[in-house]
Amino acid sequence: MTAFVRQALLALLLLIVVAGQALAVTPDEMLDDPALEQRARSISAGLRCLVCQNQSIDDSDAALAHDLRVLVRQRLVEGDSDEEVIDYVVSRYGEFVLLKPRLTAQTIALWSTPAILLAIGLIWLFASTRRRAATASGALLSDDEKRELDRLLDAEKSE
Amino acid sequence: MIIELGHYALVLALAAALLQSVVPIIGVRRSDEGLMAMATVATMATLALVLFSFCILTWSYLTSDFSVANVWENSHSLKPLIYKFSGVWGNHEGSMLLWVLILVLFSALVAGFGRNLPSELKATVLAVQAWIVTAFLLFILMTSNPFLRLAPAPAEGQDLNPILQDPGLAIHPPLLYLGYVGFSISFSFAVAALINGRIDAAWARWVRPWTLAAWTALTAGIAMGSYWAYYELGWGGWWFWDPVENASFMPWLAGTALLHSALVMEKREALKIWTILLAILTFSLSLLGTFLVRSGVLTSVHSFATDPQRGIFILCILAIFVGGALTLFALRAGTLSQGGLFAPISREGALVLNNLFLTTATATVLTGTLYPLVLESVTGSKISVGAPFFNLTFGPLMVPLLCIVPFGPLLAWKRGDLWAVTQRLYLAAGLALVTALGVLWFTTGAPVLAAFGVALGVWLIAGSLTDLALRAGFGRVSPSIFLRRLIGLPRSAFGTALAHFGLGVTVIGVVASTVFSTELVTRLKAGDVIEAAGYELAFGGLQPAVGPNFTELQGRFAVTKDGRAIGDITSAKRLYTARRMPTTEAGIMTRGFSQLYVSLGDEGEDGTVVVRVWWKSWITFIWLGAVIMSIGGCVSLLDRRLRIGAPARRRAPGPAAHPEPAE
């Protein structure tokens, strides 16, 4: 077999195998209206490719991701707002499809964790600083207590 | 026969580790120097045995011994030599063996360099290390034995996963494990301190360099992994907030916090209890990362349930070590003495704030990573927590932290003057402001946030330089004295400045590449010319090519700018013959700090091919910054103080030093 024939066969083989694999957003999928296409891209970036591992449909090569991208664009062309498109996709595929989970009773703990932890940390820090400042300066008595002590001492002196 | 020797060595290593787990502890209880010294001998023996075992596995890969199941599953006789070598840890069993090898290596380093350690501390630390070694050797021998044989031996192997056939595999996992496992030293020191009930000067002096070494390796390892994903996966992403990435990022965040609190502890003997807790948490997160990645729980909760043996084993290791250490902490932390008072506005105060933000960020990443798993196993409902969540929560936590970074090194210990420090940072702040205005002026339609982000990076860079300049007496002494003093500054000062400088560089890279990058997706046929970010790319068509264990179609692009030829970009679609798995090999050309990134997609019937071209603005800054941070870590490790092990200043607890709760 000549080298040429071998290479030609290889190329053919590659064509067959690789052709099955689609790349993320292809020119055929794209919409002519740049504003609409931009909206489609940003919606796609927030939707999970359900058969992939942690990829958005915007980045994924999978056939399912392609179908979803086309679906999103169809809805947009038909005049849906971004929320309507997302609601539609969720109604078909469930909450799992959203890379940014919605704020619900189930996810309230997720979304509030950072803020709560930071708040606890800050309050605790503030309290311990106050406490430390109090012990460090030796000011174990409050202002009222001091005044009372001064009064008593003065009273003793004057007696 | 040789393979069985490797297996046998691993069993002997387990025996040695068991001895090392028990005997030194008895020695400490009986104050028997001989029994305590036994720890060093046992550590060296364990290292020799595990190393021998690892070499045997490597040998079986190099000779393509397909009678070993592990080699058959992950190798191929035609695989290039470097991948035969790095393929040893490109699979579950081998990577666990590497994990243990690095763990015993660290134990041996403590045993070898620890001559000036108090013998009780050294013996206890080595025993705690041995507990971890024992657990993981048991794990390997019982669930993940790399030395299992196949009979009859197959003639050819199944080849390594093509994505792993990359020089990245030779560097990324070892660096990552050096970081992960390096934190075990801080952990063992913390547990030893809790067991022995005291933290002395030697403790603080030892923990910081080990943490620093682990942190340096982890920083480099994560950056390496990020760049690898960037060029290998073919769609130009560099960080995906994937649970596997988070698994390595959480120990890094906690380790960074530990690094800073250990600093306070070393210099001022404050934050002792908090530092101990952080040391425990950091290694716990390393263990958690190992569990998440190795148990298969991430791909699906169900795959974990169908093949639970490994997962449950690591989960037990995790529960015993984390639970045990935290229980010990709860019981003993109260008996440890606190020292070192400081005002809220002080270097210590700044480092406490640093710790607050970093630990909150760690907890955020942890919550986001585990929440879907927990929610699904509790309620059965499936949700995704992806990049948008982390960007929305992690980002805002980082902004205040990055803002205060330049203040930290300029504040005095104990009691600082915030106003004076602010005045010294006028120049840095001015530079940041000018940058922000420049970004807004020169780029059309750039969001204000982008200008702020780039300015934040400049603020960090200028702040770190200000710190060095002021330390050397800039403006107060003549230029020649200034230079001499600058050279004479302690290495650790350079380390700090470099690390903060690198952080600024990374921030700029992250912001600029996110906001200013452009993308072009189109269909091309041979001879077409496209324009992207001011460059013209002439497509030369697809040519087939043959590699050692793959075939590929190469697309060549001649790049010109303003009619001047600059060079070629070759992008390819590869097919690995053994696994029949296609991969994309992106073509990348670096221009300044930005990159042109080209990847190939589908071919159409009309001889055209889908081509995606990205202009990635300033993207190399992301990894460059991480490299600078790692260099900072190395420079700091070369500090005279650490090399000669000079005793840290020790303050006698004065009458003002009241015992305080943990910070």
mmCIF file of N, CA, C and O in Angstrom, chain A residues 99-150:
data_model
loop_
_atom_site.group_PDB
_atom_site.id
_atom_site.type_symbol
_atom_site.label_atom_id
_atom_site.label_comp_id
_atom_site.label_asym_id
_atom_site.label_seq_id
_atom_site.Cartn_x
_atom_site.Cartn_y
_atom_site.Cartn_z
ATOM 1 N N LEU A 99 -27.999 25.942 35.607
ATOM 2 C CA LEU A 99 -26.697 25.976 36.279
ATOM 3 C C LEU A 99 -26.717 26.943 37.456
ATOM 4 O O LEU A 99 -25.946 26.825 38.390
ATOM 5 N N LYS A 100 -27.608 27.934 37.371
ATOM 6 C CA LYS A 100 -27.782 28.849 38.494
ATOM 7 C C LYS A 100 -29.129 28.530 39.118
ATOM 8 O O LYS A 100 -30.170 28.913 38.583
ATOM 9 N N PRO A 101 -29.115 27.788 40.231
ATOM 10 C CA PRO A 101 -30.394 27.356 40.801
ATOM 11 C C PRO A 101 -31.246 28.548 41.219
ATOM 12 O O PRO A 101 -30.737 29.555 41.695
ATOM 13 N N ARG A 102 -32.567 28.397 41.018
ATOM 14 C CA ARG A 102 -33.467 29.487 41.426
ATOM 15 C C ARG A 102 -33.591 29.518 42.941
ATOM 16 O O ARG A 102 -33.423 28.500 43.605
ATOM 17 N N LEU A 103 -33.936 30.667 43.444
ATOM 18 C CA LEU A 103 -34.130 30.805 44.885
ATOM 19 C C LEU A 103 -35.487 30.214 45.265
ATOM 20 O O LEU A 103 -36.527 30.779 44.948
ATOM 21 N N THR A 104 -35.456 29.051 45.887
ATOM 22 C CA THR A 104 -36.691 28.420 46.351
ATOM 23 C C THR A 104 -36.464 27.970 47.789
ATOM 24 O O THR A 104 -35.386 28.168 48.337
ATOM 25 N N ALA A 105 -37.488 27.350 48.368
ATOM 26 C CA ALA A 105 -37.342 26.870 49.734
ATOM 27 C C ALA A 105 -36.187 25.874 49.832
ATOM 28 O O ALA A 105 -35.488 25.801 50.837
ATOM 29 N N GLN A 106 -35.987 25.122 48.734
ATOM 30 C CA GLN A 106 -34.928 24.114 48.765
ATOM 31 C C GLN A 106 -33.533 24.702 48.634
ATOM 32 O O GLN A 106 -32.552 24.064 49.037
ATOM 33 N N THR A 107 -33.440 25.870 48.021
ATOM 34 C CA THR A 107 -32.103 26.405 47.791
ATOM 35 C C THR A 107 -31.794 27.626 48.646
ATOM 36 O O THR A 107 -30.738 28.223 48.507
ATOM 37 N N ILE A 108 -32.722 27.966 49.549
ATOM 38 C CA ILE A 108 -32.494 29.161 50.363
ATOM 39 C C ILE A 108 -31.228 29.011 51.203
ATOM 40 O O ILE A 108 -30.441 29.943 51.345
ATOM 41 N N ALA A 109 -31.002 27.781 51.700
ATOM 42 C CA ALA A 109 -29.812 27.548 52.512
ATOM 43 C C ALA A 109 -28.558 27.726 51.674
ATOM 44 O O ALA A 109 -27.543 28.262 52.132
ATOM 45 N N LEU A 110 -28.618 27.284 50.423
ATOM 46 C CA LEU A 110 -27.469 27.411 49.528
ATOM 47 C C LEU A 110 -27.108 28.872 49.297
ATOM 48 O O LEU A 110 -25.959 29.285 49.471
ATOM 49 N N TRP A 111 -28.131 29.659 48.924
ATOM 50 C CA TRP A 111 -27.859 31.048 48.562
ATOM 51 C C TRP A 111 -27.496 31.912 49.764
ATOM 52 O O TRP A 111 -26.779 32.902 49.629
ATOM 53 N N SER A 112 -28.027 31.560 50.930
ATOM 54 C CA SER A 112 -27.787 32.457 52.058
ATOM 55 C C SER A 112 -26.536 32.091 52.855
ATOM 56 O O SER A 112 -26.079 32.888 53.671
ATOM 57 N N THR A 113 -25.979 30.895 52.610
ATOM 58 C CA THR A 113 -24.807 30.482 53.393
ATOM 59 C C THR A 113 -23.675 31.518 53.434
ATOM 60 O O THR A 113 -23.208 31.873 54.524
ATOM 61 N N PRO A 114 -23.228 32.023 52.273
ATOM 62 C CA PRO A 114 -22.091 32.961 52.339
ATOM 63 C C PRO A 114 -22.396 34.178 53.212
ATOM 64 O O PRO A 114 -21.585 34.549 54.068
ATOM 65 N N ALA A 115 -23.580 34.771 53.008
ATOM 66 C CA ALA A 115 -23.919 35.985 53.750
ATOM 67 C C ALA A 115 -24.021 35.700 55.247
ATOM 68 O O ALA A 115 -23.496 36.459 56.069
ATOM 69 N N ILE A 116 -24.672 34.581 55.590
ATOM 70 C CA ILE A 116 -24.835 34.255 57.010
ATOM 71 C C ILE A 116 -23.480 34.020 57.673
ATOM 72 O O ILE A 116 -23.195 34.548 58.752
ATOM 73 N N LEU A 117 -22.618 33.241 56.999
ATOM 74 C CA LEU A 117 -21.304 32.958 57.572
ATOM 75 C C LEU A 117 -20.496 34.233 57.762
ATOM 76 O O LEU A 117 -19.867 34.440 58.800
ATOM 77 N N LEU A 118 -20.553 35.088 56.748
ATOM 78 C CA LEU A 118 -19.802 36.337 56.845
ATOM 79 C C LEU A 118 -20.332 37.188 57.988
ATOM 80 O O LEU A 118 -19.560 37.768 58.762
ATOM 81 N N ALA A 119 -21.653 37.238 58.118
ATOM 82 C CA ALA A 119 -22.260 38.038 59.183
ATOM 83 C C ALA A 119 -21.857 37.480 60.551
ATOM 84 O O ALA A 119 -21.437 38.239 61.443
ATOM 85 N N ILE A 120 -21.942 36.154 60.715
ATOM 86 C CA ILE A 120 -21.548 35.557 61.996
ATOM 87 C C ILE A 120 -20.087 35.890 62.304
ATOM 88 O O ILE A 120 -19.743 36.303 63.410
ATOM 89 N N GLY A 121 -19.265 35.728 61.287
ATOM 90 C CA GLY A 121 -17.839 36.009 61.461
ATOM 91 C C GLY A 121 -17.593 37.441 61.902
ATOM 92 O O GLY A 121 -16.833 37.705 62.830
ATOM 93 N N LEU A 122 -18.265 38.373 61.228
ATOM 94 C CA LEU A 122 -18.054 39.790 61.536
ATOM 95 C C LEU A 122 -18.544 40.126 62.941
ATOM 96 O O LEU A 122 -17.856 40.833 63.693
ATOM 97 N N ILE A 123 -19.730 39.603 63.295
ATOM 98 C CA ILE A 123 -20.280 39.882 64.626
ATOM 99 C C ILE A 123 -19.350 39.328 65.705
ATOM 100 O O ILE A 123 -18.990 40.013 66.667
ATOM 101 N N TRP A 124 -18.900 38.109 65.466
ATOM 102 C CA TRP A 124 -18.038 37.458 66.440
ATOM 103 C C TRP A 124 -16.713 38.204 66.588
ATOM 104 O O TRP A 124 -16.187 38.391 67.674
ATOM 105 N N LEU A 125 -16.213 38.657 65.437
ATOM 106 C CA LEU A 125 -14.962 39.412 65.426
ATOM 107 C C LEU A 125 -15.122 40.701 66.212
ATOM 108 O O LEU A 125 -14.284 41.069 67.030
ATOM 109 N N PHE A 126 -16.255 41.373 65.949
ATOM 110 C CA PHE A 126 -16.530 42.638 66.611
ATOM 111 C C PHE A 126 -16.622 42.430 68.121
ATOM 112 O O PHE A 126 -16.008 43.149 68.910
ATOM 113 N N ALA A 127 -17.365 41.377 68.503
ATOM 114 C CA ALA A 127 -17.547 41.101 69.924
ATOM 115 C C ALA A 127 -16.216 40.779 70.596
ATOM 116 O O ALA A 127 -15.908 41.297 71.669
ATOM 117 N N SER A 128 -15.403 39.946 69.934
ATOM 118 C CA SER A 128 -14.145 39.550 70.566
ATOM 119 C C SER A 128 -13.180 40.728 70.633
ATOM 120 O O SER A 128 -12.388 40.849 71.555
ATOM 121 N N THR A 129 -13.271 41.630 69.649
ATOM 122 C CA THR A 129 -12.429 42.824 69.690
ATOM 123 C C THR A 129 -12.808 43.704 70.877
ATOM 124 O O THR A 129 -11.947 44.197 71.602
ATOM 125 N N ARG A 130 -14.114 43.868 71.049
ATOM 126 C CA ARG A 130 -14.597 44.672 72.172
ATOM 127 C C ARG A 130 -14.103 44.082 73.495
ATOM 128 O O ARG A 130 -13.607 44.776 74.365
ATOM 129 N N ARG A 131 -14.258 42.755 73.577
ATOM 130 C CA ARG A 131 -13.900 42.079 74.811
ATOM 131 C C ARG A 131 -12.411 42.234 75.080
ATOM 132 O O ARG A 131 -11.965 42.519 76.166
ATOM 133 N N ARG A 132 -11.626 42.057 73.974
ATOM 134 C CA ARG A 132 -10.187 42.133 74.119
ATOM 135 C C ARG A 132 -9.758 43.544 74.500
ATOM 136 O O ARG A 132 -8.931 43.748 75.359
ATOM 137 N N ALA A 133 -10.388 44.528 73.845
ATOM 138 C CA ALA A 133 -10.055 45.920 74.150
ATOM 139 C C ALA A 133 -10.334 46.199 75.618
ATOM 140 O O ALA A 133 -9.547 46.843 76.307
ATOM 141 N N ALA A 134 -11.447 45.640 76.100
ATOM 142 C CA ALA A 134 -11.818 45.864 77.495
ATOM 143 C C ALA A 134 -10.782 45.265 78.433
ATOM 144 O O ALA A 134 -10.298 45.927 79.352
ATOM 145 N N THR A 135 -10.378 44.008 78.170
ATOM 146 C CA THR A 135 -9.421 43.375 79.077
ATOM 147 C C THR A 135 -8.040 43.987 78.934
ATOM 148 O O THR A 135 -7.329 44.161 79.907
ATOM 149 N N ALA A 136 -7.676 44.353 77.680
ATOM 150 C CA ALA A 136 -6.326 44.863 77.462
ATOM 151 C C ALA A 136 -6.107 46.183 78.172
ATOM 152 O O ALA A 136 -5.050 46.427 78.741
ATOM 153 N N SER A 137 -7.101 47.054 78.143
ATOM 154 C CA SER A 137 -6.911 48.364 78.755
ATOM 155 C C SER A 137 -7.176 48.320 80.255
ATOM 156 O O SER A 137 -7.034 49.318 80.941
ATOM 157 N N GLY A 138 -7.573 47.176 80.729
ATOM 158 C CA GLY A 138 -7.834 47.038 82.152
ATOM 159 C C GLY A 138 -9.146 47.662 82.568
ATOM 160 O O GLY A 138 -9.458 47.744 83.744
ATOM 161 N N ALA A 139 -9.924 48.119 81.583
ATOM 162 C CA ALA A 139 -11.189 48.774 81.898
ATOM 163 C C ALA A 139 -12.254 47.720 82.181
ATOM 164 O O ALA A 139 -13.132 47.465 81.381
ATOM 165 N N LEU A 140 -12.116 47.063 83.301
ATOM 166 C CA LEU A 140 -13.061 46.009 83.628
ATOM 167 C C LEU A 140 -14.342 46.596 84.201
ATOM 168 O O LEU A 140 -15.354 45.933 84.294
ATOM 169 N N LEU A 141 -14.281 47.872 84.607
ATOM 170 C CA LEU A 141 -15.462 48.511 85.178
ATOM 171 C C LEU A 141 -16.125 49.380 84.120
ATOM 172 O O LEU A 141 -15.458 49.996 83.298
ATOM 173 N N SER A 142 -17.418 49.439 84.168
ATOM 174 C CA SER A 142 -18.123 50.336 83.258
ATOM 175 C C SER A 142 -17.994 51.766 83.780
ATOM 176 O O SER A 142 -17.536 51.999 84.900
ATOM 177 N N ASP A 143 -18.395 52.717 82.951
ATOM 178 C CA ASP A 143 -18.288 54.124 83.350
ATOM 179 C C ASP A 143 -19.074 54.396 84.632
ATOM 180 O O ASP A 143 -18.601 55.107 85.532
ATOM 181 N N ASP A 144 -20.259 53.831 84.701
ATOM 182 C CA ASP A 144 -21.098 54.033 85.892
ATOM 183 C C ASP A 144 -20.416 53.494 87.139
ATOM 184 O O ASP A 144 -20.405 54.140 88.186
ATOM 185 N N GLU A 145 -19.831 52.282 86.959
ATOM 186 C CA GLU A 145 -19.159 51.661 88.105
ATOM 187 C C GLU A 145 -17.989 52.518 88.581
ATOM 188 O O GLU A 145 -17.753 52.686 89.770
ATOM 189 N N LYS A 146 -17.268 53.070 87.580
ATOM 190 C CA LYS A 146 -16.136 53.922 87.927
ATOM 191 C C LYS A 146 -16.587 55.132 88.735
ATOM 192 O O LYS A 146 -15.977 55.504 89.733
ATOM 193 N N ARG A 147 -17.671 55.744 88.229
ATOM 194 C CA ARG A 147 -18.182 56.946 88.882
ATOM 195 C C ARG A 147 -18.588 56.598 90.321
ATOM 196 O O ARG A 147 -18.285 57.330 91.269
ATOM 197 N N GLU A 148 -19.234 55.443 90.449
ATOM 198 C CA GLU A 148 -19.673 55.002 91.766
ATOM 199 C C GLU A 148 -18.472 54.813 92.696
ATOM 200 O O GLU A 148 -18.463 55.244 93.849
ATOM 201 N N LEU A 149 -17.418 54.174 92.128
ATOM 202 C CA LEU A 149 -16.218 53.927 92.905
ATOM 203 C C LEU A 149 -15.570 55.239 93.342
ATOM 204 O O LEU A 149 -15.202 55.428 94.511
ATOM 205 N N ASP A 150 -15.476 56.178 92.355
ATOM 206 C CA ASP A 150 -14.907 57.495 92.675
ATOM 207 C C ASP A 150 -15.694 58.164 93.798
ATOM 208 O O ASP A 150 -15.129 58.749 94.719
#
